[in-house]
Structure formats: C-alpha cells, structure tokens
PDB file of C-alpha atoms in Angstrom:
ATOM      1  CA  MET A   1     116.427 -42.490 180.191  1.00 59.00           C
ATOM      2  CA  PRO A   2     119.415 -40.544 178.673  1.00 73.00           C
ATOM      3  CA  PHE A   3     121.414 -43.753 178.426  1.00 81.00           C
ATOM      4  CA  ASN A   4     123.253 -42.694 175.230  1.00 90.00           C
ATOM      5  CA  THR A   5     124.979 -39.851 177.228  1.00 92.00           C
ATOM      6  CA  CYS A   6     126.338 -41.999 179.827  1.00 93.00           C
ATOM      7  CA  ARG A   7     127.810 -44.372 177.236  1.00 94.00           C
ATOM      8  CA  SER A   8     129.294 -41.385 175.203  1.00 95.00           C
ATOM      9  CA  ILE A   9     130.995 -40.201 178.287  1.00 96.00           C
ATOM     10  CA  LEU A  10     132.659 -43.520 179.090  1.00 96.00           C
ATOM     11  CA  GLU A  11     133.745 -44.148 175.448  1.00 95.00           C
ATOM     12  CA  ASN A  12     135.204 -40.644 175.497  1.00 95.00           C
ATOM     13  CA  ILE A  13     137.367 -41.335 178.556  1.00 96.00           C
ATOM     14  CA  GLU A  14     138.540 -44.530 176.895  1.00 94.00           C
ATOM     15  CA  ARG A  15     140.074 -42.626 174.180  1.00 94.00           C
ATOM     16  CA  VAL A  16     142.689 -41.421 176.643  1.00 94.00           C
ATOM     17  CA  ILE A  17     142.667 -43.975 179.516  1.00 94.00           C
ATOM     18  CA  VAL A  18     143.649 -47.649 178.635  1.00 92.00           C
ATOM     19  CA  GLY A  19     142.379 -50.610 180.541  1.00 89.00           C
ATOM     20  CA  LYS A  20     140.515 -48.614 183.260  1.00 91.00           C
ATOM     21  CA  ALA A  21     137.008 -49.354 182.181  1.00 92.00           C
ATOM     22  CA  ARG A  22     135.816 -50.292 185.754  1.00 94.00           C
ATOM     23  CA  PRO A  23     137.353 -47.271 187.536  1.00 94.00           C
ATOM     24  CA  ALA A  24     136.076 -44.921 184.818  1.00 95.00           C
ATOM     25  CA  GLU A  25     132.563 -46.388 185.454  1.00 96.00           C
ATOM     26  CA  LEU A  26     133.036 -45.946 189.205  1.00 96.00           C
ATOM     27  CA  LEU A  27     133.984 -42.249 188.866  1.00 96.00           C
ATOM     28  CA  LEU A  28     130.959 -41.680 186.609  1.00 97.00           C
ATOM     29  CA  ALA A  29     128.708 -43.395 188.784  1.00 97.00           C
ATOM     30  CA  ALA A  30     129.780 -41.377 191.816  1.00 97.00           C
ATOM     31  CA  LEU A  31     129.362 -38.211 189.808  1.00 97.00           C
ATOM     32  CA  LEU A  32     125.798 -39.230 188.930  1.00 97.00           C
ATOM     33  CA  ALA A  33     125.121 -40.125 192.513  1.00 97.00           C
ATOM     34  CA  GLU A  34     126.164 -36.522 193.507  1.00 96.00           C
ATOM     35  CA  GLY A  35     129.153 -38.090 195.569  1.00 95.00           C
ATOM     36  CA  HIS A  36     132.970 -37.733 195.829  1.00 96.00           C
ATOM     37  CA  VAL A  37     135.729 -40.107 195.055  1.00 96.00           C
ATOM     38  CA  LEU A  38     139.036 -41.034 197.034  1.00 95.00           C
ATOM     39  CA  LEU A  39     141.611 -42.671 194.654  1.00 92.00           C
ATOM     40  CA  ASN A  40     144.018 -44.642 196.691  1.00 88.00           C
ATOM     41  CA  ASP A  41     147.013 -45.798 194.605  1.00 82.00           C
ATOM     42  CA  VAL A  42     150.680 -45.557 194.022  1.00 82.00           C
ATOM     43  CA  PRO A  43     151.900 -42.704 191.665  1.00 83.00           C
ATOM     44  CA  GLY A  44     151.901 -42.867 187.950  1.00 85.00           C
ATOM     45  CA  VAL A  45     149.162 -45.069 187.452  1.00 86.00           C
ATOM     46  CA  GLY A  46     146.910 -42.472 185.778  1.00 88.00           C
ATOM     47  CA  LYS A  47     144.826 -40.888 188.681  1.00 90.00           C
ATOM     48  CA  THR A  48     145.295 -37.264 187.358  1.00 91.00           C
ATOM     49  CA  LEU A  49     144.800 -38.286 183.791  1.00 93.00           C
ATOM     50  CA  LEU A  50     141.540 -40.059 184.684  1.00 94.00           C
ATOM     51  CA  ALA A  51     140.264 -37.073 186.478  1.00 93.00           C
ATOM     52  CA  LYS A  52     141.184 -34.546 183.628  1.00 94.00           C
ATOM     53  CA  SER A  53     139.553 -37.005 181.124  1.00 95.00           C
ATOM     54  CA  LEU A  54     136.481 -37.041 183.052  1.00 96.00           C
ATOM     55  CA  ALA A  55     136.180 -33.197 183.342  1.00 95.00           C
ATOM     56  CA  ARG A  56     136.943 -32.637 179.839  1.00 96.00           C
ATOM     57  CA  SER A  57     134.374 -35.177 178.732  1.00 96.00           C
ATOM     58  CA  ILE A  58     131.461 -33.335 180.736  1.00 96.00           C
ATOM     59  CA  GLY A  59     132.635 -29.856 179.562  1.00 95.00           C
ATOM     60  CA  GLY A  60     133.323 -28.777 183.106  1.00 92.00           C
ATOM     61  CA  SER A  61     136.020 -26.488 184.752  1.00 94.00           C
ATOM     62  CA  PHE A  62     138.760 -28.476 186.307  1.00 95.00           C
ATOM     63  CA  LYS A  63     141.189 -27.471 189.005  1.00 94.00           C
ATOM     64  CA  ARG A  64     143.907 -29.414 190.601  1.00 94.00           C
ATOM     65  CA  VAL A  65     145.598 -28.641 194.183  1.00 93.00           C
ATOM     66  CA  GLN A  66     148.817 -30.421 195.209  1.00 92.00           C
ATOM     67  CA  PHE A  67     148.209 -30.813 199.043  1.00 91.00           C
ATOM     68  CA  THR A  68     151.492 -30.083 201.157  1.00 89.00           C
ATOM     69  CA  PRO A  69     151.988 -29.479 204.980  1.00 89.00           C
ATOM     70  CA  ASP A  70     151.948 -25.866 204.386  1.00 90.00           C
ATOM     71  CA  LEU A  71     148.748 -25.462 202.588  1.00 90.00           C
ATOM     72  CA  LEU A  72     146.120 -23.317 204.304  1.00 89.00           C
ATOM     73  CA  PRO A  73     142.272 -23.447 203.970  1.00 88.00           C
ATOM     74  CA  ALA A  74     142.039 -20.192 202.267  1.00 88.00           C
ATOM     75  CA  ASP A  75     144.333 -21.808 199.555  1.00 90.00           C
ATOM     76  CA  ILE A  76     141.329 -24.078 198.838  1.00 91.00           C
ATOM     77  CA  THR A  77     138.282 -21.794 199.487  1.00 89.00           C
ATOM     78  CA  GLY A  78     139.520 -18.445 198.450  1.00 86.00           C
ATOM     79  CA  PHE A  79     140.017 -15.220 200.192  1.00 83.00           C
ATOM     80  CA  ASN A  80     139.087 -11.631 200.203  1.00 81.00           C
ATOM     81  CA  ILE A  81     141.760  -9.175 199.320  1.00 85.00           C
ATOM     82  CA  TYR A  82     141.731  -5.315 199.405  1.00 76.00           C
ATOM     83  CA  ASP A  83     141.445  -3.578 196.043  1.00 78.00           C
ATOM     84  CA  GLN A  84     142.886  -0.169 196.538  1.00 80.00           C
ATOM     85  CA  LYS A  85     141.535   1.149 193.196  1.00 80.00           C
ATOM     86  CA  ALA A  86     138.105   0.230 194.164  1.00 79.00           C
ATOM     87  CA  GLY A  87     138.367   1.028 197.689  1.00 79.00           C
ATOM     88  CA  GLN A  88     136.825  -2.147 198.807  1.00 80.00           C
ATOM     89  CA  PHE A  89     137.484  -6.009 199.405  1.00 79.00           C
ATOM     90  CA  ARG A  90     137.115  -8.335 196.517  1.00 81.00           C
ATOM     91  CA  PHE A  91     136.673 -12.065 196.675  1.00 80.00           C
ATOM     92  CA  GLN A  92     139.563 -14.075 195.351  1.00 83.00           C
ATOM     93  CA  ALA A  93     137.979 -17.371 194.468  1.00 84.00           C
ATOM     94  CA  GLY A  94     139.848 -20.589 195.220  1.00 87.00           C
ATOM     95  CA  PRO A  95     140.127 -23.745 193.097  1.00 92.00           C
ATOM     96  CA  VAL A  96     137.151 -25.127 194.864  1.00 92.00           C
ATOM     97  CA  MET A  97     135.204 -22.784 192.606  1.00 93.00           C
ATOM     98  CA  SER A  98     135.174 -25.504 189.901  1.00 94.00           C
ATOM     99  CA  ASN A  99     133.184 -28.415 188.461  1.00 95.00           C
ATOM    100  CA  VAL A 100     135.898 -31.075 189.138  1.00 96.00           C
ATOM    101  CA  LEU A 101     138.424 -30.469 191.913  1.00 95.00           C
ATOM    102  CA  LEU A 102     141.338 -32.915 192.065  1.00 95.00           C
ATOM    103  CA  ALA A 103     142.786 -32.962 195.630  1.00 93.00           C
ATOM    104  CA  ASP A 104     146.144 -34.454 194.920  1.00 92.00           C
ATOM    105  CA  GLU A 105     147.839 -36.409 198.050  1.00 90.00           C
ATOM    106  CA  ILE A 106     145.234 -35.176 200.378  1.00 90.00           C
ATOM    107  CA  ASN A 107     146.905 -36.937 203.333  1.00 87.00           C
ATOM    108  CA  ARG A 108     149.961 -34.815 203.006  1.00 88.00           C
ATOM    109  CA  THR A 109     148.349 -31.634 204.373  1.00 87.00           C
ATOM    110  CA  ILE A 110     147.365 -30.792 207.865  1.00 88.00           C
ATOM    111  CA  PRO A 111     143.779 -31.792 209.224  1.00 86.00           C
ATOM    112  CA  ARG A 112     142.674 -28.094 209.422  1.00 86.00           C
ATOM    113  CA  THR A 113     142.958 -27.975 205.615  1.00 87.00           C
ATOM    114  CA  GLN A 114     141.587 -31.373 205.122  1.00 87.00           C
ATOM    115  CA  ALA A 115     138.396 -30.251 207.033  1.00 84.00           C
ATOM    116  CA  SER A 116     138.197 -27.216 204.908  1.00 82.00           C
ATOM    117  CA  LEU A 117     136.739 -29.510 202.184  1.00 85.00           C
ATOM    118  CA  LEU A 118     134.109 -30.977 204.511  1.00 78.00           C
ATOM    119  CA  GLU A 119     131.631 -28.171 204.012  1.00 77.00           C
ATOM    120  CA  SER A 120     132.292 -28.045 200.322  1.00 86.00           C
ATOM    121  CA  MET A 121     131.645 -31.868 199.882  1.00 88.00           C
ATOM    122  CA  GLU A 122     128.583 -32.096 201.938  1.00 85.00           C
ATOM    123  CA  GLU A 123     126.847 -28.707 201.391  1.00 85.00           C
ATOM    124  CA  GLY A 124     128.232 -27.525 197.957  1.00 87.00           C
ATOM    125  CA  GLN A 125     129.178 -24.202 199.496  1.00 87.00           C
ATOM    126  CA  VAL A 126     132.009 -22.495 201.139  1.00 85.00           C
ATOM    127  CA  THR A 127     131.967 -19.761 203.966  1.00 81.00           C
ATOM    128  CA  VAL A 128     134.706 -17.063 203.673  1.00 80.00           C
ATOM    129  CA  ASP A 129     134.688 -14.345 206.382  1.00 78.00           C
ATOM    130  CA  GLY A 130     131.055 -15.108 207.262  1.00 78.00           C
ATOM    131  CA  VAL A 131     129.808 -14.878 203.674  1.00 81.00           C
ATOM    132  CA  THR A 132     128.403 -18.187 202.349  1.00 84.00           C
ATOM    133  CA  LEU A 133     129.132 -18.725 198.597  1.00 84.00           C
ATOM    134  CA  SER A 134     127.537 -21.537 196.346  1.00 89.00           C
ATOM    135  CA  LEU A 135     129.866 -23.727 194.520  1.00 91.00           C
ATOM    136  CA  PRO A 136     129.490 -24.494 190.633  1.00 93.00           C
ATOM    137  CA  ARG A 137     127.212 -27.387 189.953  1.00 94.00           C
ATOM    138  CA  PRO A 138     127.696 -30.126 189.444  1.00 95.00           C
ATOM    139  CA  PHE A 139     130.610 -30.026 191.986  1.00 95.00           C
ATOM    140  CA  PHE A 140     132.806 -33.286 192.119  1.00 96.00           C
ATOM    141  CA  VAL A 141     135.839 -33.872 194.245  1.00 95.00           C
ATOM    142  CA  ILE A 142     138.579 -36.563 193.423  1.00 95.00           C
ATOM    143  CA  ALA A 143     141.063 -36.693 196.159  1.00 93.00           C
ATOM    144  CA  THR A 144     144.055 -39.042 195.914  1.00 91.00           C
ATOM    145  CA  GLN A 145     146.270 -40.723 198.582  1.00 87.00           C
ATOM    146  CA  ASN A 146     149.586 -42.219 198.068  1.00 78.00           C
ATOM    147  CA  PRO A 147     149.676 -45.374 200.296  1.00 74.00           C
ATOM    148  CA  ILE A 148     153.585 -46.160 199.984  1.00 71.00           C
ATOM    149  CA  GLU A 149     154.943 -43.093 201.696  1.00 65.00           C
ATOM    150  CA  LEU A 150     153.610 -42.402 205.243  1.00 63.00           C
ATOM    151  CA  GLU A 151     156.422 -40.105 206.356  1.00 61.00           C
ATOM    152  CA  GLY A 152     155.107 -36.566 206.820  1.00 60.00           C
ATOM    153  CA  THR A 153     151.553 -37.588 206.218  1.00 73.00           C
ATOM    154  CA  PHE A 154     148.221 -36.915 208.099  1.00 80.00           C
ATOM    155  CA  PRO A 155     145.826 -39.871 207.748  1.00 80.00           C
ATOM    156  CA  LEU A 156     142.219 -38.833 207.052  1.00 83.00           C
ATOM    157  CA  PRO A 157     139.969 -39.202 210.030  1.00 80.00           C
ATOM    158  CA  GLU A 158     137.159 -41.686 209.753  1.00 80.00           C
ATOM    159  CA  ALA A 159     134.531 -38.943 209.814  1.00 78.00           C
ATOM    160  CA  GLN A 160     136.134 -37.481 206.618  1.00 82.00           C
ATOM    161  CA  LEU A 161     136.582 -40.853 205.070  1.00 88.00           C
ATOM    162  CA  ASP A 162     132.853 -41.381 205.485  1.00 90.00           C
ATOM    163  CA  ARG A 163     132.128 -38.215 203.252  1.00 90.00           C
ATOM    164  CA  PHE A 164     133.593 -40.108 200.195  1.00 95.00           C
ATOM    165  CA  LEU A 165     130.997 -42.034 198.421  1.00 96.00           C
ATOM    166  CA  LEU A 166     133.545 -44.338 196.640  1.00 94.00           C
ATOM    167  CA  CYS A 167     137.322 -45.394 197.483  1.00 95.00           C
ATOM    168  CA  VAL A 168     138.759 -46.860 194.160  1.00 93.00           C
ATOM    169  CA  ASP A 169     142.201 -48.344 193.391  1.00 90.00           C
ATOM    170  CA  LEU A 170     143.247 -48.123 189.878  1.00 89.00           C
ATOM    171  CA  GLY A 171     146.069 -50.938 189.940  1.00 87.00           C
ATOM    172  CA  TYR A 172     148.795 -51.580 187.448  1.00 91.00           C
ATOM    173  CA  PRO A 173     148.087 -52.262 183.868  1.00 91.00           C
ATOM    174  CA  SER A 174     148.469 -55.675 182.257  1.00 92.00           C
ATOM    175  CA  ARG A 175     151.363 -56.227 179.928  1.00 94.00           C
ATOM    176  CA  GLU A 176     149.079 -55.936 176.844  1.00 95.00           C
ATOM    177  CA  GLU A 177     147.460 -52.644 178.416  1.00 93.00           C
ATOM    178  CA  GLU A 178     150.921 -51.103 179.155  1.00 93.00           C
ATOM    179  CA  ASP A 179     151.981 -51.816 175.446  1.00 95.00           C
ATOM    180  CA  ALA A 180     148.930 -50.012 174.377  1.00 93.00           C
ATOM    181  CA  ILE A 181     149.813 -47.062 176.606  1.00 93.00           C
ATOM    182  CA  LEU A 182     153.071 -46.600 175.146  1.00 94.00           C
ATOM    183  CA  ARG A 183     151.584 -46.861 171.650  1.00 93.00           C
ATOM    184  CA  ARG A 184     148.846 -44.511 172.191  1.00 92.00           C
ATOM    185  CA  PHE A 185     151.179 -41.768 173.788  1.00 92.00           C
ATOM    186  CA  GLN A 186     154.320 -42.460 171.563  1.00 90.00           C
ATOM    187  CA  GLN A 187     153.743 -39.385 169.279  1.00 87.00           C
ATOM    188  CA  ASP A 188     150.497 -37.781 170.731  1.00 86.00           C
ATOM    189  CA  ASP A 189     148.733 -36.501 173.661  1.00 90.00           C
ATOM    190  CA  PRO A 190     145.098 -37.953 173.482  1.00 92.00           C
ATOM    191  CA  LEU A 191     143.916 -35.716 176.208  1.00 93.00           C
ATOM    192  CA  ALA A 192     145.000 -32.518 174.327  1.00 91.00           C
ATOM    193  CA  GLU A 193     142.526 -33.449 171.615  1.00 91.00           C
ATOM    194  CA  LEU A 194     139.821 -34.634 173.762  1.00 94.00           C
ATOM    195  CA  GLN A 195     136.567 -32.831 173.253  1.00 94.00           C
ATOM    196  CA  ALA A 196     133.476 -32.540 175.561  1.00 95.00           C
ATOM    197  CA  VAL A 197     130.582 -35.085 174.625  1.00 96.00           C
ATOM    198  CA  THR A 198     128.137 -33.202 177.079  1.00 95.00           C
ATOM    199  CA  THR A 199     127.738 -30.018 179.392  1.00 95.00           C
ATOM    200  CA  PRO A 200     127.417 -29.604 183.065  1.00 96.00           C
ATOM    201  CA  GLN A 201     123.869 -28.790 182.697  1.00 96.00           C
ATOM    202  CA  GLN A 202     123.220 -32.075 181.029  1.00 96.00           C
ATOM    203  CA  ILE A 203     125.121 -33.911 183.977  1.00 97.00           C
ATOM    204  CA  LEU A 204     122.725 -32.294 186.108  1.00 96.00           C
ATOM    205  CA  GLU A 205     119.747 -33.545 184.213  1.00 96.00           C
ATOM    206  CA  LEU A 206     121.382 -37.103 184.576  1.00 96.00           C
ATOM    207  CA  GLN A 207     121.719 -36.564 188.277  1.00 96.00           C
ATOM    208  CA  GLN A 208     117.956 -35.885 188.526  1.00 96.00           C
ATOM    209  CA  ALA A 209     117.297 -38.880 186.308  1.00 96.00           C
ATOM    210  CA  ARG A 210     119.397 -40.975 188.478  1.00 97.00           C
ATOM    211  CA  ARG A 211     117.020 -40.245 191.435  1.00 96.00           C
ATOM    212  CA  LYS A 212     114.044 -41.812 189.533  1.00 96.00           C
ATOM    213  CA  ILE A 213     115.810 -45.168 189.216  1.00 96.00           C
ATOM    214  CA  LEU A 214     113.628 -47.725 190.876  1.00 96.00           C
ATOM    215  CA  VAL A 215     114.985 -49.389 194.129  1.00 96.00           C
ATOM    216  CA  SER A 216     112.514 -52.229 194.920  1.00 95.00           C
ATOM    217  CA  ALA A 217     111.707 -53.154 198.636  1.00 95.00           C
ATOM    218  CA  PRO A 218     113.915 -56.291 198.387  1.00 96.00           C
ATOM    219  CA  VAL A 219     116.933 -54.372 197.144  1.00 96.00           C
ATOM    220  CA  ARG A 220     116.442 -51.861 199.903  1.00 96.00           C
ATOM    221  CA  GLU A 221     116.252 -54.619 202.629  1.00 96.00           C
ATOM    222  CA  TYR A 222     119.302 -56.217 201.021  1.00 96.00           C
ATOM    223  CA  ILE A 223     121.147 -52.972 201.362  1.00 97.00           C
ATOM    224  CA  VAL A 224     119.932 -52.732 205.081  1.00 96.00           C
ATOM    225  CA  SER A 225     120.900 -56.220 205.748  1.00 96.00           C
ATOM    226  CA  LEU A 226     124.586 -55.659 204.375  1.00 96.00           C
ATOM    227  CA  VAL A 227     124.992 -52.527 206.532  1.00 95.00           C
ATOM    228  CA  GLU A 228     123.480 -54.030 209.584  1.00 95.00           C
ATOM    229  CA  ALA A 229     125.978 -56.985 209.337  1.00 94.00           C
ATOM    230  CA  THR A 230     128.883 -54.598 209.686  1.00 94.00           C
ATOM    231  CA  ARG A 231     127.355 -53.176 212.890  1.00 93.00           C
ATOM    232  CA  ARG A 232     127.117 -56.563 214.506  1.00 91.00           C
ATOM    233  CA  SER A 233     130.563 -57.900 213.420  1.00 89.00           C
ATOM    234  CA  GLY A 234     133.051 -58.598 216.493  1.00 87.00           C
ATOM    235  CA  ALA A 235     135.894 -57.785 214.149  1.00 88.00           C
ATOM    236  CA  LEU A 236     134.836 -54.349 213.642  1.00 90.00           C
ATOM    237  CA  ARG A 237     135.090 -51.384 216.096  1.00 89.00           C
ATOM    238  CA  PHE A 238     132.517 -49.366 214.081  1.00 85.00           C
ATOM    239  CA  GLY A 239     130.138 -50.476 211.377  1.00 88.00           C
ATOM    240  CA  VAL A 240     128.749 -48.418 208.401  1.00 93.00           C
ATOM    241  CA  SER A 241     126.733 -45.245 209.315  1.00 91.00           C
ATOM    242  CA  PRO A 242     123.328 -44.413 207.683  1.00 94.00           C
ATOM    243  CA  ARG A 243     125.086 -42.194 205.350  1.00 94.00           C
ATOM    244  CA  GLY A 244     127.006 -45.324 204.048  1.00 95.00           C
ATOM    245  CA  SER A 245     123.704 -47.141 203.219  1.00 96.00           C
ATOM    246  CA  LEU A 246     122.354 -43.937 201.423  1.00 97.00           C
ATOM    247  CA  HIS A 247     125.683 -43.849 199.575  1.00 97.00           C
ATOM    248  CA  LEU A 248     125.323 -47.516 198.667  1.00 97.00           C
ATOM    249  CA  MET A 249     121.822 -47.146 197.324  1.00 98.00           C
ATOM    250  CA  ARG A 250     122.654 -44.043 195.235  1.00 98.00           C
ATOM    251  CA  ALA A 251     125.554 -45.558 193.784  1.00 98.00           C
ATOM    252  CA  ALA A 252     123.576 -48.664 192.809  1.00 98.00           C
ATOM    253  CA  GLN A 253     120.956 -46.395 191.045  1.00 98.00           C
ATOM    254  CA  ALA A 254     123.832 -44.435 189.165  1.00 97.00           C
ATOM    255  CA  LEU A 255     125.513 -48.071 188.235  1.00 97.00           C
ATOM    256  CA  ALA A 256     122.041 -49.278 186.981  1.00 97.00           C
ATOM    257  CA  MET A 257     121.532 -46.218 184.943  1.00 96.00           C
ATOM    258  CA  LEU A 258     125.130 -46.745 183.450  1.00 96.00           C
ATOM    259  CA  ARG A 259     124.129 -50.257 182.536  1.00 95.00           C
ATOM    260  CA  GLU A 260     121.016 -48.987 180.874  1.00 94.00           C
ATOM    261  CA  ARG A 261     118.382 -50.058 183.378  1.00 95.00           C
ATOM    262  CA  GLU A 262     115.644 -48.087 184.932  1.00 95.00           C
ATOM    263  CA  TYR A 263     115.862 -50.387 188.098  1.00 96.00           C
ATOM    264  CA  VAL A 264     118.562 -51.658 190.452  1.00 96.00           C
ATOM    265  CA  LEU A 265     119.328 -55.283 190.691  1.00 96.00           C
ATOM    266  CA  PRO A 266     120.973 -56.832 193.669  1.00 95.00           C
ATOM    267  CA  ASP A 267     123.988 -57.534 191.507  1.00 95.00           C
ATOM    268  CA  ASP A 268     124.431 -53.706 191.188  1.00 96.00           C
ATOM    269  CA  VAL A 269     124.600 -53.628 194.931  1.00 97.00           C
ATOM    270  CA  LYS A 270     127.110 -56.509 195.342  1.00 95.00           C
ATOM    271  CA  ASP A 271     129.424 -54.899 192.650  1.00 96.00           C
ATOM    272  CA  LEU A 272     129.515 -51.718 194.973  1.00 97.00           C
ATOM    273  CA  VAL A 273     129.897 -53.064 198.346  1.00 96.00           C
ATOM    274  CA  THR A 274     133.638 -52.955 198.415  1.00 96.00           C
ATOM    275  CA  PRO A 275     134.348 -49.557 197.029  1.00 96.00           C
ATOM    276  CA  VAL A 276     131.341 -47.932 198.868  1.00 97.00           C
ATOM    277  CA  LEU A 277     131.716 -49.572 202.337  1.00 96.00           C
ATOM    278  CA  ALA A 278     135.228 -50.749 202.820  1.00 94.00           C
ATOM    279  CA  HIS A 279     136.917 -47.211 203.752  1.00 93.00           C
ATOM    280  CA  ARG A 280     134.243 -46.749 206.291  1.00 93.00           C
ATOM    281  CA  LEU A 281     135.071 -49.757 208.483  1.00 92.00           C
ATOM    282  CA  VAL A 282     137.219 -49.617 211.592  1.00 88.00           C
ATOM    283  CA  LEU A 283     138.860 -52.894 212.440  1.00 89.00           C
ATOM    284  CA  GLN A 284     139.637 -54.065 215.932  1.00 89.00           C
ATOM    285  CA  VAL A 285     143.229 -53.869 216.626  1.00 85.00           C
ATOM    286  CA  GLU A 286     143.807 -57.508 217.081  1.00 88.00           C
ATOM    287  CA  GLU A 287     142.102 -58.155 213.605  1.00 85.00           C
ATOM    288  CA  ARG A 288     144.489 -55.783 211.989  1.00 84.00           C
ATOM    289  CA  LEU A 289     147.483 -57.643 213.689  1.00 85.00           C
ATOM    290  CA  LYS A 290     146.039 -60.725 212.283  1.00 86.00           C
ATOM    291  CA  GLY A 291     146.164 -59.394 208.766  1.00 86.00           C
ATOM    292  CA  VAL A 292     142.497 -59.110 208.384  1.00 88.00           C
ATOM    293  CA  THR A 293     141.094 -56.497 205.879  1.00 91.00           C
ATOM    294  CA  PRO A 294     137.802 -54.670 205.666  1.00 91.00           C
ATOM    295  CA  GLN A 295     137.687 -56.021 201.925  1.00 93.00           C
ATOM    296  CA  LYS A 296     137.938 -59.745 203.418  1.00 93.00           C
ATOM    297  CA  ILE A 297     135.258 -59.073 205.952  1.00 93.00           C
ATOM    298  CA  LEU A 298     132.849 -57.607 203.429  1.00 94.00           C
ATOM    299  CA  GLU A 299     133.310 -60.542 200.993  1.00 93.00           C
ATOM    300  CA  GLU A 300     132.368 -62.972 203.902  1.00 92.00           C
ATOM    301  CA  MET A 301     129.393 -60.958 204.621  1.00 92.00           C
ATOM    302  CA  VAL A 302     128.252 -60.869 201.097  1.00 93.00           C
ATOM    303  CA  THR A 303     128.597 -64.473 200.871  1.00 92.00           C
ATOM    304  CA  GLY A 304     126.619 -65.204 203.938  1.00 90.00           C
ATOM    305  CA  ILE A 305     123.635 -62.747 203.295  1.00 92.00           C
ATOM    306  CA  PRO A 306     120.873 -64.117 201.036  1.00 90.00           C
ATOM    307  CA  VAL A 307     120.402 -62.198 197.757  1.00 89.00           C
ATOM    308  CA  PRO A 308     116.832 -61.273 196.778  1.00 86.00           C
ATOM    309  CA  ALA A 309     115.531 -63.215 193.680  1.00 76.00           C
ATOM    310  CA  SER A 310     114.610 -60.036 191.657  1.00 59.00           C
ATOM    311  CA  GLY A 311     115.396 -56.464 191.992  1.00 49.00           C
ATOM    312  CA  GLU A 312     112.373 -55.296 189.636  1.00 51.00           C
TER     313      GLU A 312
END
C-alpha cells in the first residue's frame, strides 16, 4: 500500500495550514474515496487556503468560483462561442474543468446553478448543448457555506446535500495555534512556496488502492446497523439513504489507508459517523424547536449500537 504518499500529502499541507490536521485528513479521505466535501464555517478560518494547499500538494489544477445570485450554469460548466475566424463554434471550458473546484459560498447562488454541479459531482462529466464532455480526473469539489448570514441565500436541498461525502467544520484555532499562524505568515506566504509531492495520476492509483482495503462482514454489519437506526428514529423525518452507507464505507476505507492499515476497524467508522451522516438527516419540526441536532442524535445511536470486537 502507498502509505508514504498519503503521509507526504498531509505533511505538505501542514507546512501551510496550522492546527487543522483533522480537517486535512478528512479532505484527503474524501478525495481518496472519490467523493466531495462541504465546508460549513464562518469566513476567515482557512477554507480557501486548505483547498489550495491540497490542490497544490497533489499537483492538480485548481479553480475557484465565487457563487453569487446572478451566476448561471454556463459560468460553471462552460459554453460554446462562435469563432468568426474559424467559422465554427468553439467550446469555452468553465472552471469545472479542473482537478479541484472550490465552490465558494455555494448557498448564495440560485438552485438552477447549484443543480448544474450535480451531474459533474455524480457522473464526472458535463453536458453542454447536448454534447457530453468528461471532466479531468481526479475531480474533487470543495464547496463552502457561510452559516452566519442567511439573508439572500438559497439553502441546499436535501438531494444535493446527499451528494457530498463529508461535511466538515474547521472551527477557530486555539490561542497557541493562532500565534503560530501569525508567526508563519508574518513575512512569507507558505502557499507560494508549496510544491507538489505527488501527481494527479498517483491520486488515481491511490483511489484504486483504497478500493482494495478490506471491509470485513462485522464492520459492514456495523455500518448497516448505524444507517438503519437513523431510519427508525422518531426524531427524524428521513434517515440515511443507501448512498450514505456507501459513502460511510468508502470514507472508512480511505481513513484506514491514511492510518496505514489494509483493513477497516470499527473505530474508523465511528470517527466518520458525524461528518458523513449528520448533513443527510432531516429532523422533525418539533425536535428542531427543542434544540436537538443531528450530531446529538448520532452520538446517542453510536453509544447504543454494539461495536464489533474486531474489524480484521
């Protein structure tokens, strides 16, 4: 297993990002699991910097789109323009034609434009004027949301939230971490000096290797038990879909690989329950009024479901 490559990517990201080892690990796990990530946090905590650091570390192309109410689907996917010299239409590629796409403040654009990402995220392709074009591989979407400003926003529908493998909160740094940030960026910009430690082709090989990580029968049954518990809960209008259970298994495989194992442990699954499943749960209205959160419900479920003795 190419464990050294995974370790090199994380260490490279940490040359720029201070105190975000867990979010960086989750982002890389999502990339290896061939999924996409939703970063849900306040402005200025390093969401864009983390995305750029990951893209540069893997040697991939990076594009950032600031989502606004007047953004159109063609601004994402690209469009055909008429070339007068050639006397024919020419395709002008949109920012989706990149290895890492940062969809900044995705909830600020209209649902039609939000939906234009669905085909790209699920199928790895775009369709423009009836012509289907394949996206670069790997293709990784990192979308961000600003939870503190709701005016003029368009909340992502449940169907689109379900397309994201992980939802990650970065959080504020500790006092010591913030001092380290000030010292690191006082004179230099570490991102400008960051070099790639791998290639997009090697990431594809890592994704193939992730599929071979062993998921034993007891661990699969544990995943199924967790997902079924969400569907039986009276506090939820909707539980986790089969896509959610697949995402949980694939993310656990990726996390096991990052932790230099060739098999998934129940602890890998437990570590990922909240980031993989919480954003897929729809609470009953009365539960929301009581202040109940999806995270709290999942914590109770994890506590109440027996953990398999071994994942090997």
